[in-house]
Amino acid sequence: MEILWFLIALCMLAAVIGPFVLRRRGGIRLAAPGSPDAADPDAYGFVRQEELDIRLPGPDQDLLDVLDVVQRSQDWRAASQLLAGTPKEGEVRWQRVQAFAGAASLELAQQPGVGGAWLRAWRAEAPKDAGGAAVHAEFLVQQAWRSSTAGTDDFRIILEEARTVCGEAALLAPGDPVPYLTELAVSRGLGYSHQEFDQLWAKVMDRAPAHMGAHIAALHFWCEKWHGSREEADRFATAAAARAPQGSLLAALPLFAVYEHLPEVNLVQGFYRSAVVTKAVEGALFAVHAARPDDPMLAHVRHLLVLFLVRMERWSEAMAQLVHIDGHVGALPWTQGPDPAAEYAVYRALAVAGYEANGGTPATLPH
């Protein structure tokens, strides 16, 4: 227990001193706040910590505009129209459903009994709206994880209701993979048998065989901390990467498998330079370079790469990822903590410091 408190104290210290690091060739040392030699993320045009958007992994202005209208007016119709015009295939619809559900869930947390009224009205006034049903199902999943403890009666009751609504949403939108993607989270929480999960996964694959978001959700099920093992998760990720079509981000899935099984306390020197980690990072970098610039899952991979590249002290490559994703932090690994913006800001500051310690400047950073 004493070790745990010591590690927590170290993390808190890093969060405080991370932004105040000094450029010095060959290493990084602390500098006083305000020192002219201190590494400064602002010099690179990065967004201030308090202005980072924790809702999304990357920009989606149409979604943000609609969210603003819905939350100001408490009228669900703009959300319904946006989802109706979002293609069923691809990743964008899934991300938008998650965003609407997350907005309603956060509203309810901030205003118990009142927040998220627009979603309740949506379901009551348009029960046959496929978008409303999909958002409702995802909302219930997020509520289960946010408001109750896994394994409790309350947790199971909410997820059982979510499973029912997933079924309703699937009937309202034949061919849409989103209700089945939402059920992947339900399967993890309710502890589906491997046979039950395989049956669900077959439905996802029938509709969206190269869906990166679906594979990340399924990977969670196969992880050691849920219903699989390190070997099963690695096998699932490796197989998906091997059959990934040209330009698919599925080649980055093994990096997500490595992340899911990171040791809570790393006592092995050079762990982040090990063959397993290096191979996964190289696969993810290859996937990023080969992907379409507008791939909606690209930001997810870049965010995870930042964590690994910083820990590997590959500063220039970390900075190259930050240039593309800065401003939005609603993705792994930052969302695993209580303050995603602060988590991200520490790694960004370390990347800047390492970059400058090895001779980098804002002028030498490609954009």
CSV table of C-alpha atoms in Angstrom, one decimal:
chain,number,residue,atom,x,y,z
A,1,MET,CA,0.0,0.0,0.0
A,2,GLU,CA,2.9,2.4,0.8
A,3,ILE,CA,4.3,1.7,-2.7
A,4,LEU,CA,1.0,2.6,-4.2
A,5,TRP,CA,0.8,5.9,-2.4
A,6,PHE,CA,4.4,6.6,-3.4
A,7,LEU,CA,3.6,6.0,-7.1
A,8,ILE,CA,0.5,8.2,-6.9
A,9,ALA,CA,2.6,11.0,-5.3
A,10,LEU,CA,5.1,10.6,-8.2
A,11,CYS,CA,2.3,10.9,-10.8
A,12,MET,CA,1.0,14.0,-9.1
A,13,LEU,CA,4.5,15.5,-9.0
A,14,ALA,CA,4.9,14.8,-12.7
A,15,ALA,CA,1.6,16.6,-13.5
A,16,VAL,CA,2.9,19.7,-11.7
A,17,ILE,CA,6.5,19.8,-13.0
A,18,GLY,CA,5.9,18.3,-16.4
A,19,PRO,CA,5.3,21.6,-18.2
A,20,PHE,CA,8.5,23.1,-16.7
A,21,VAL,CA,11.3,21.1,-18.3
A,22,LEU,CA,14.5,22.5,-19.6
A,23,ARG,CA,16.1,22.0,-23.0
A,24,ARG,CA,19.5,20.4,-22.7
A,25,ARG,CA,21.3,18.4,-25.3
A,26,GLY,CA,21.5,14.7,-24.2
A,27,GLY,CA,19.0,14.9,-21.4
A,28,ILE,CA,16.1,16.6,-19.6
A,29,ARG,CA,16.3,18.5,-16.3
A,30,LEU,CA,13.8,20.7,-14.4
A,31,ALA,CA,13.7,24.4,-15.0
A,32,ALA,CA,12.1,27.1,-12.9
A,33,PRO,CA,8.6,28.2,-14.2
A,34,GLY,CA,9.0,31.1,-16.6
A,35,SER,CA,12.6,30.3,-17.4
A,36,PRO,CA,13.5,31.4,-21.0
A,37,ASP,CA,15.0,28.0,-21.5
A,38,ALA,CA,12.0,26.0,-20.4
A,39,ALA,CA,10.3,23.8,-22.9
A,40,ASP,CA,7.0,25.6,-23.8
A,41,PRO,CA,4.2,23.7,-25.6
A,42,ASP,CA,2.7,27.2,-26.5
A,43,ALA,CA,5.7,27.8,-28.7
A,44,TYR,CA,4.4,25.1,-31.0
A,45,GLY,CA,0.9,26.5,-31.3
A,46,PHE,CA,-0.5,23.8,-29.1
A,47,VAL,CA,-3.9,24.4,-27.4
A,48,ARG,CA,-3.8,25.4,-23.8
A,49,GLN,CA,-4.7,22.7,-21.3
A,50,GLU,CA,-8.0,24.3,-20.2
A,51,GLU,CA,-9.1,24.6,-23.8
A,52,LEU,CA,-8.6,21.0,-24.8
A,53,ASP,CA,-11.8,19.3,-26.0
A,54,ILE,CA,-12.3,16.1,-24.0
A,55,ARG,CA,-15.5,15.1,-25.9
A,56,LEU,CA,-13.9,13.9,-29.2
A,57,PRO,CA,-10.6,12.3,-30.3
A,58,GLY,CA,-10.5,14.6,-33.3
A,59,PRO,CA,-12.5,17.3,-35.1
A,60,ASP,CA,-16.1,16.8,-36.2
A,61,GLN,CA,-17.5,20.3,-36.6
A,62,ASP,CA,-20.9,19.1,-37.8
A,63,LEU,CA,-21.3,17.0,-34.6
A,64,LEU,CA,-20.1,19.8,-32.4
A,65,ASP,CA,-22.5,22.3,-34.0
A,66,VAL,CA,-25.5,19.9,-33.5
A,67,LEU,CA,-24.5,19.1,-29.9
A,68,ASP,CA,-24.5,22.8,-29.2
A,69,VAL,CA,-27.9,23.3,-30.7
A,70,VAL,CA,-29.4,20.2,-28.9
A,71,GLN,CA,-27.9,21.1,-25.5
A,72,ARG,CA,-29.0,24.8,-25.7
A,73,SER,CA,-32.5,24.1,-27.0
A,74,GLN,CA,-33.0,20.7,-25.4
A,75,ASP,CA,-34.6,19.7,-28.8
A,76,TRP,CA,-33.5,16.3,-30.2
A,77,ARG,CA,-34.4,16.9,-33.8
A,78,ALA,CA,-31.1,18.2,-35.0
A,79,ALA,CA,-29.4,15.1,-33.6
A,80,SER,CA,-31.9,12.9,-35.3
A,81,GLN,CA,-31.3,14.6,-38.6
A,82,LEU,CA,-27.5,14.4,-38.3
A,83,LEU,CA,-27.6,10.6,-37.6
A,84,ALA,CA,-30.1,10.0,-40.4
A,85,GLY,CA,-27.7,11.6,-42.8
A,86,THR,CA,-24.7,9.7,-41.5
A,87,PRO,CA,-23.9,6.6,-43.5
A,88,LYS,CA,-24.4,3.3,-41.6
A,89,GLU,CA,-21.1,1.9,-42.9
A,90,GLY,CA,-17.8,3.4,-41.7
A,91,GLU,CA,-16.8,4.7,-38.3
A,92,VAL,CA,-18.4,8.1,-38.1
A,93,ARG,CA,-21.9,7.0,-37.2
A,94,TRP,CA,-20.6,5.0,-34.2
A,95,GLN,CA,-18.5,7.9,-33.0
A,96,ARG,CA,-21.5,10.3,-33.2
A,97,VAL,CA,-23.8,7.9,-31.4
A,98,GLN,CA,-21.2,7.7,-28.6
A,99,ALA,CA,-20.8,11.4,-28.5
A,100,PHE,CA,-24.6,12.1,-28.2
A,101,ALA,CA,-24.9,9.4,-25.5
A,102,GLY,CA,-21.9,10.7,-23.6
A,103,ALA,CA,-23.3,14.2,-23.7
A,104,ALA,CA,-26.7,13.1,-22.3
A,105,SER,CA,-24.9,11.0,-19.6
A,106,LEU,CA,-22.7,13.9,-18.5
A,107,GLU,CA,-25.7,16.2,-18.4
A,108,LEU,CA,-27.5,13.7,-16.1
A,109,ALA,CA,-24.5,13.4,-13.9
A,110,GLN,CA,-24.3,17.2,-13.5
A,111,GLN,CA,-28.0,17.7,-13.1
A,112,PRO,CA,-29.5,14.5,-11.6
A,113,GLY,CA,-33.1,13.8,-12.7
A,114,VAL,CA,-33.0,16.7,-15.1
A,115,GLY,CA,-30.0,16.5,-17.4
A,116,GLY,CA,-30.4,14.7,-20.7
A,117,ALA,CA,-34.1,15.4,-20.9
A,118,TRP,CA,-33.7,15.8,-24.7
A,119,LEU,CA,-32.8,12.1,-25.0
A,120,ARG,CA,-35.9,11.1,-23.0
A,121,ALA,CA,-38.0,13.3,-25.2
A,122,TRP,CA,-36.5,11.8,-28.3
A,123,ARG,CA,-37.3,8.3,-27.3
A,124,ALA,CA,-40.8,9.2,-26.1
A,125,GLU,CA,-41.8,11.4,-29.2
A,126,ALA,CA,-40.1,9.2,-31.9
A,127,PRO,CA,-39.9,5.6,-30.6
A,128,LYS,CA,-39.3,4.3,-34.1
A,129,ASP,CA,-36.3,6.6,-34.8
A,130,ALA,CA,-33.3,4.3,-35.3
A,131,GLY,CA,-30.9,7.0,-34.3
A,132,GLY,CA,-32.7,7.7,-31.0
A,133,ALA,CA,-32.7,4.0,-30.2
A,134,ALA,CA,-29.0,3.6,-30.9
A,135,VAL,CA,-28.1,6.6,-28.7
A,136,HIS,CA,-30.4,5.4,-25.9
A,137,ALA,CA,-28.7,2.0,-25.9
A,138,GLU,CA,-25.2,3.5,-25.8
A,139,PHE,CA,-26.4,6.0,-23.1
A,140,LEU,CA,-27.5,3.0,-20.9
A,141,VAL,CA,-24.1,1.3,-21.4
A,142,GLN,CA,-22.3,4.5,-20.4
A,143,GLN,CA,-24.6,5.0,-17.4
A,144,ALA,CA,-23.9,1.4,-16.2
A,145,TRP,CA,-20.1,2.0,-16.2
A,146,ARG,CA,-20.3,5.5,-14.9
A,147,SER,CA,-22.9,5.2,-12.1
A,148,SER,CA,-22.5,1.7,-10.7
A,149,THR,CA,-19.9,-0.9,-10.0
A,150,ALA,CA,-19.3,-3.8,-12.4
A,151,GLY,CA,-20.8,-7.0,-11.1
A,152,THR,CA,-23.4,-5.4,-8.9
A,153,ASP,CA,-27.2,-5.9,-9.3
A,154,ASP,CA,-27.6,-2.3,-10.4
A,155,PHE,CA,-24.9,-2.7,-13.0
A,156,ARG,CA,-26.5,-5.8,-14.5
A,157,ILE,CA,-30.0,-4.4,-14.5
A,158,ILE,CA,-28.9,-1.3,-16.5
A,159,LEU,CA,-26.9,-3.5,-19.0
A,160,GLU,CA,-29.9,-5.9,-19.4
A,161,GLU,CA,-32.0,-2.9,-20.3
A,162,ALA,CA,-29.2,-1.8,-22.7
A,163,ARG,CA,-29.2,-5.2,-24.4
A,164,THR,CA,-33.0,-4.9,-24.9
A,165,VAL,CA,-32.7,-1.5,-26.5
A,166,CYS,CA,-29.8,-2.7,-28.7
A,167,GLY,CA,-32.2,-5.3,-30.0
A,168,GLU,CA,-34.8,-2.6,-30.7
A,169,ALA,CA,-32.3,-0.4,-32.5
A,170,ALA,CA,-31.1,-3.3,-34.6
A,171,LEU,CA,-34.7,-4.0,-35.8
A,172,LEU,CA,-35.2,-0.3,-36.7
A,173,ALA,CA,-32.0,-0.2,-38.8
A,174,PRO,CA,-31.3,-3.5,-40.6
A,175,GLY,CA,-27.7,-3.5,-41.8
A,176,ASP,CA,-26.5,-0.9,-39.2
A,177,PRO,CA,-23.6,-2.4,-37.2
A,178,VAL,CA,-23.9,0.2,-34.4
A,179,PRO,CA,-26.4,-1.6,-32.2
A,180,TYR,CA,-24.2,-4.7,-32.3
A,181,LEU,CA,-21.1,-2.6,-31.5
A,182,THR,CA,-23.0,-1.2,-28.4
A,183,GLU,CA,-23.8,-4.8,-27.4
A,184,LEU,CA,-20.1,-5.6,-27.5
A,185,ALA,CA,-19.8,-3.5,-24.3
A,186,VAL,CA,-22.9,-5.2,-22.9
A,187,SER,CA,-21.3,-8.6,-23.5
A,188,ARG,CA,-18.2,-7.6,-21.6
A,189,GLY,CA,-20.2,-6.3,-18.6
A,190,LEU,CA,-22.6,-9.2,-18.5
A,191,GLY,CA,-20.0,-11.8,-19.1
A,192,TYR,CA,-21.2,-13.5,-22.2
A,193,SER,CA,-19.8,-17.0,-22.8
A,194,HIS,CA,-17.3,-17.3,-25.6
A,195,GLN,CA,-19.9,-18.9,-27.8
A,196,GLU,CA,-22.4,-16.1,-27.2
A,197,PHE,CA,-19.7,-13.6,-27.9
A,198,ASP,CA,-18.7,-15.3,-31.1
A,199,GLN,CA,-22.3,-15.3,-32.3
A,200,LEU,CA,-22.5,-11.5,-31.6
A,201,TRP,CA,-19.2,-10.9,-33.3
A,202,ALA,CA,-20.4,-12.8,-36.4
A,203,LYS,CA,-23.2,-10.2,-36.7
A,204,VAL,CA,-20.8,-7.4,-36.5
A,205,MET,CA,-18.5,-9.0,-39.1
A,206,ASP,CA,-21.4,-9.5,-41.5
A,207,ARG,CA,-22.1,-5.8,-41.4
A,208,ALA,CA,-18.7,-4.1,-41.0
A,209,PRO,CA,-15.8,-6.5,-41.3
A,210,ALA,CA,-13.1,-3.8,-41.3
A,211,HIS,CA,-14.6,-1.6,-38.6
A,212,MET,CA,-11.7,-0.4,-36.3
A,213,GLY,CA,-14.0,0.7,-33.5
A,214,ALA,CA,-15.7,-2.7,-33.4
A,215,HIS,CA,-12.4,-4.4,-33.2
A,216,ILE,CA,-11.2,-2.2,-30.3
A,217,ALA,CA,-14.5,-2.9,-28.5
A,218,ALA,CA,-14.1,-6.7,-29.1
A,219,LEU,CA,-10.5,-6.6,-28.0
A,220,HIS,CA,-11.6,-5.5,-24.5
A,221,PHE,CA,-13.7,-8.7,-24.2
A,222,TRP,CA,-10.7,-10.9,-25.0
A,223,CYS,CA,-8.3,-9.1,-22.5
A,224,GLU,CA,-7.0,-10.8,-19.4
A,225,LYS,CA,-8.9,-8.5,-17.1
A,226,TRP,CA,-12.2,-9.4,-18.6
A,227,HIS,CA,-13.1,-12.7,-20.3
A,228,GLY,CA,-10.0,-13.8,-22.1
A,229,SER,CA,-6.2,-13.8,-21.7
A,230,ARG,CA,-3.1,-12.0,-22.8
A,231,GLU,CA,-2.6,-14.7,-25.5
A,232,GLU,CA,-6.2,-14.6,-26.7
A,233,ALA,CA,-6.2,-10.8,-27.0
A,234,ASP,CA,-2.9,-10.9,-28.9
A,235,ARG,CA,-4.2,-13.6,-31.2
A,236,PHE,CA,-7.3,-11.7,-31.9
A,237,ALA,CA,-5.4,-8.4,-32.6
A,238,THR,CA,-2.7,-10.1,-34.7
A,239,ALA,CA,-5.3,-12.0,-36.8
A,240,ALA,CA,-7.2,-8.8,-37.5
A,241,ALA,CA,-4.0,-6.9,-38.5
A,242,ALA,CA,-3.0,-9.7,-40.8
A,243,ARG,CA,-6.2,-9.6,-42.8
A,244,ALA,CA,-6.5,-5.8,-42.8
A,245,PRO,CA,-7.1,-4.4,-46.2
A,246,GLN,CA,-4.7,-1.9,-47.7
A,247,GLY,CA,-4.9,1.4,-45.9
A,248,SER,CA,-6.8,0.0,-42.9
A,249,LEU,CA,-5.9,1.0,-39.4
A,250,LEU,CA,-6.5,-2.5,-38.2
A,251,ALA,CA,-2.8,-3.0,-38.6
A,252,ALA,CA,-2.5,-0.9,-35.4
A,253,LEU,CA,-4.7,-3.2,-33.3
A,254,PRO,CA,-1.8,-5.1,-31.8
A,255,LEU,CA,-0.7,-1.8,-30.1
A,256,PHE,CA,-4.1,-1.6,-28.4
A,257,ALA,CA,-3.6,-5.2,-27.2
A,258,VAL,CA,-0.2,-4.3,-25.7
A,259,TYR,CA,-1.8,-1.2,-24.1
A,260,GLU,CA,-4.5,-3.3,-22.5
A,261,HIS,CA,-1.9,-5.5,-20.8
A,262,LEU,CA,0.6,-2.9,-19.7
A,263,PRO,CA,1.9,-3.7,-16.2
A,264,GLU,CA,0.6,-1.4,-13.5
A,265,VAL,CA,4.1,-1.1,-12.2
A,266,ASN,CA,6.9,-1.5,-14.7
A,267,LEU,CA,10.0,-2.9,-13.0
A,268,VAL,CA,11.7,-4.1,-16.2
A,269,GLN,CA,14.3,-1.8,-17.6
A,270,GLY,CA,13.9,-1.2,-21.3
A,271,PHE,CA,10.3,-2.6,-21.4
A,272,TYR,CA,9.2,0.1,-23.8
A,273,ARG,CA,12.1,-0.9,-26.1
A,274,SER,CA,11.3,-4.6,-26.0
A,275,ALA,CA,10.6,-6.5,-29.3
A,276,VAL,CA,6.9,-6.8,-28.5
A,277,VAL,CA,6.3,-3.1,-27.9
A,278,THR,CA,8.6,-2.0,-30.8
A,279,LYS,CA,6.8,-4.3,-33.2
A,280,ALA,CA,3.4,-3.1,-32.2
A,281,VAL,CA,4.5,0.6,-32.4
A,282,GLU,CA,6.0,0.0,-35.9
A,283,GLY,CA,2.8,-1.6,-37.0
A,284,ALA,CA,0.8,1.3,-35.8
A,285,LEU,CA,3.1,3.8,-37.4
A,286,PHE,CA,2.8,1.9,-40.7
A,287,ALA,CA,-1.0,1.9,-40.4
A,288,VAL,CA,-1.0,5.7,-39.7
A,289,HIS,CA,1.2,6.4,-42.8
A,290,ALA,CA,-1.0,4.2,-45.0
A,291,ALA,CA,-4.4,5.4,-43.8
A,292,ARG,CA,-6.6,8.0,-45.5
A,293,PRO,CA,-6.0,11.4,-43.9
A,294,ASP,CA,-9.7,11.7,-43.2
A,295,ASP,CA,-10.1,8.3,-41.6
A,296,PRO,CA,-12.1,9.0,-38.4
A,297,MET,CA,-10.2,6.4,-36.4
A,298,LEU,CA,-6.8,7.9,-37.3
A,299,ALA,CA,-6.8,10.2,-34.3
A,300,HIS,CA,-7.4,7.2,-31.9
A,301,VAL,CA,-4.3,5.5,-33.1
A,302,ARG,CA,-2.2,8.7,-33.0
A,303,HIS,CA,-3.3,9.4,-29.4
A,304,LEU,CA,-2.2,6.0,-28.3
A,305,LEU,CA,1.1,6.3,-30.2
A,306,VAL,CA,1.9,9.5,-28.3
A,307,LEU,CA,1.9,7.5,-25.0
A,308,PHE,CA,4.2,4.8,-26.3
A,309,LEU,CA,6.5,7.1,-28.3
A,310,VAL,CA,7.1,9.3,-25.3
A,311,ARG,CA,7.8,6.3,-23.0
A,312,MET,CA,10.2,5.0,-25.7
A,313,GLU,CA,11.8,8.5,-25.8
A,314,ARG,CA,11.2,8.8,-29.5
A,315,TRP,CA,10.6,12.5,-29.2
A,316,SER,CA,10.5,13.6,-32.8
A,317,GLU,CA,7.9,10.9,-33.7
A,318,ALA,CA,5.8,11.8,-30.7
A,319,MET,CA,5.8,15.4,-31.7
A,320,ALA,CA,4.8,14.4,-35.3
A,321,GLN,CA,1.7,12.8,-33.9
A,322,LEU,CA,0.9,15.7,-31.6
A,323,VAL,CA,0.9,18.1,-34.5
A,324,HIS,CA,-2.1,16.2,-35.9
A,325,ILE,CA,-4.2,15.6,-32.8
A,326,ASP,CA,-3.6,18.5,-30.5
A,327,GLY,CA,-6.8,20.2,-29.4
A,328,HIS,CA,-8.9,17.1,-28.8
A,329,VAL,CA,-8.2,14.5,-26.1
A,330,GLY,CA,-11.4,12.3,-26.0
A,331,ALA,CA,-9.5,9.0,-26.7
A,332,LEU,CA,-7.5,6.3,-25.1
A,333,PRO,CA,-5.3,6.5,-23.2
A,334,TRP,CA,-6.3,9.9,-21.7
A,335,THR,CA,-9.9,9.0,-21.1
A,336,GLN,CA,-8.9,6.2,-18.7
A,337,GLY,CA,-8.1,8.9,-16.1
A,338,PRO,CA,-10.3,11.4,-14.2
A,339,ASP,CA,-8.8,14.4,-16.0
A,340,PRO,CA,-8.0,13.5,-19.7
A,341,ALA,CA,-6.8,17.0,-20.5
A,342,ALA,CA,-4.2,16.9,-17.6
A,343,GLU,CA,-3.0,13.4,-18.6
A,344,TYR,CA,-2.5,14.5,-22.2
A,345,ALA,CA,-0.8,17.8,-21.2
A,346,VAL,CA,1.8,16.0,-19.2
A,347,TYR,CA,2.8,13.7,-22.1
A,348,ARG,CA,2.7,16.6,-24.5
A,349,ALA,CA,5.1,18.6,-22.2
A,350,LEU,CA,7.4,15.6,-21.9
A,351,ALA,CA,7.5,15.3,-25.7
A,352,VAL,CA,8.3,18.9,-26.2
A,353,ALA,CA,11.0,18.7,-23.5
A,354,GLY,CA,12.6,15.6,-25.0
A,355,TYR,CA,12.4,17.1,-28.5
A,356,GLU,CA,14.1,20.3,-27.4
A,357,ALA,CA,16.7,18.4,-25.3
A,358,ASN,CA,17.9,16.8,-28.5
A,359,GLY,CA,18.1,19.9,-30.5
A,360,GLY,CA,14.6,20.3,-31.8
A,361,THR,CA,12.8,23.7,-32.2
A,362,PRO,CA,9.5,24.9,-33.4
A,363,ALA,CA,11.2,25.8,-36.7
A,364,THR,CA,12.4,22.2,-37.3
A,365,LEU,CA,9.1,20.5,-36.5
A,366,PRO,CA,7.3,19.4,-39.8
A,367,HIS,CA,3.6,20.3,-40.0
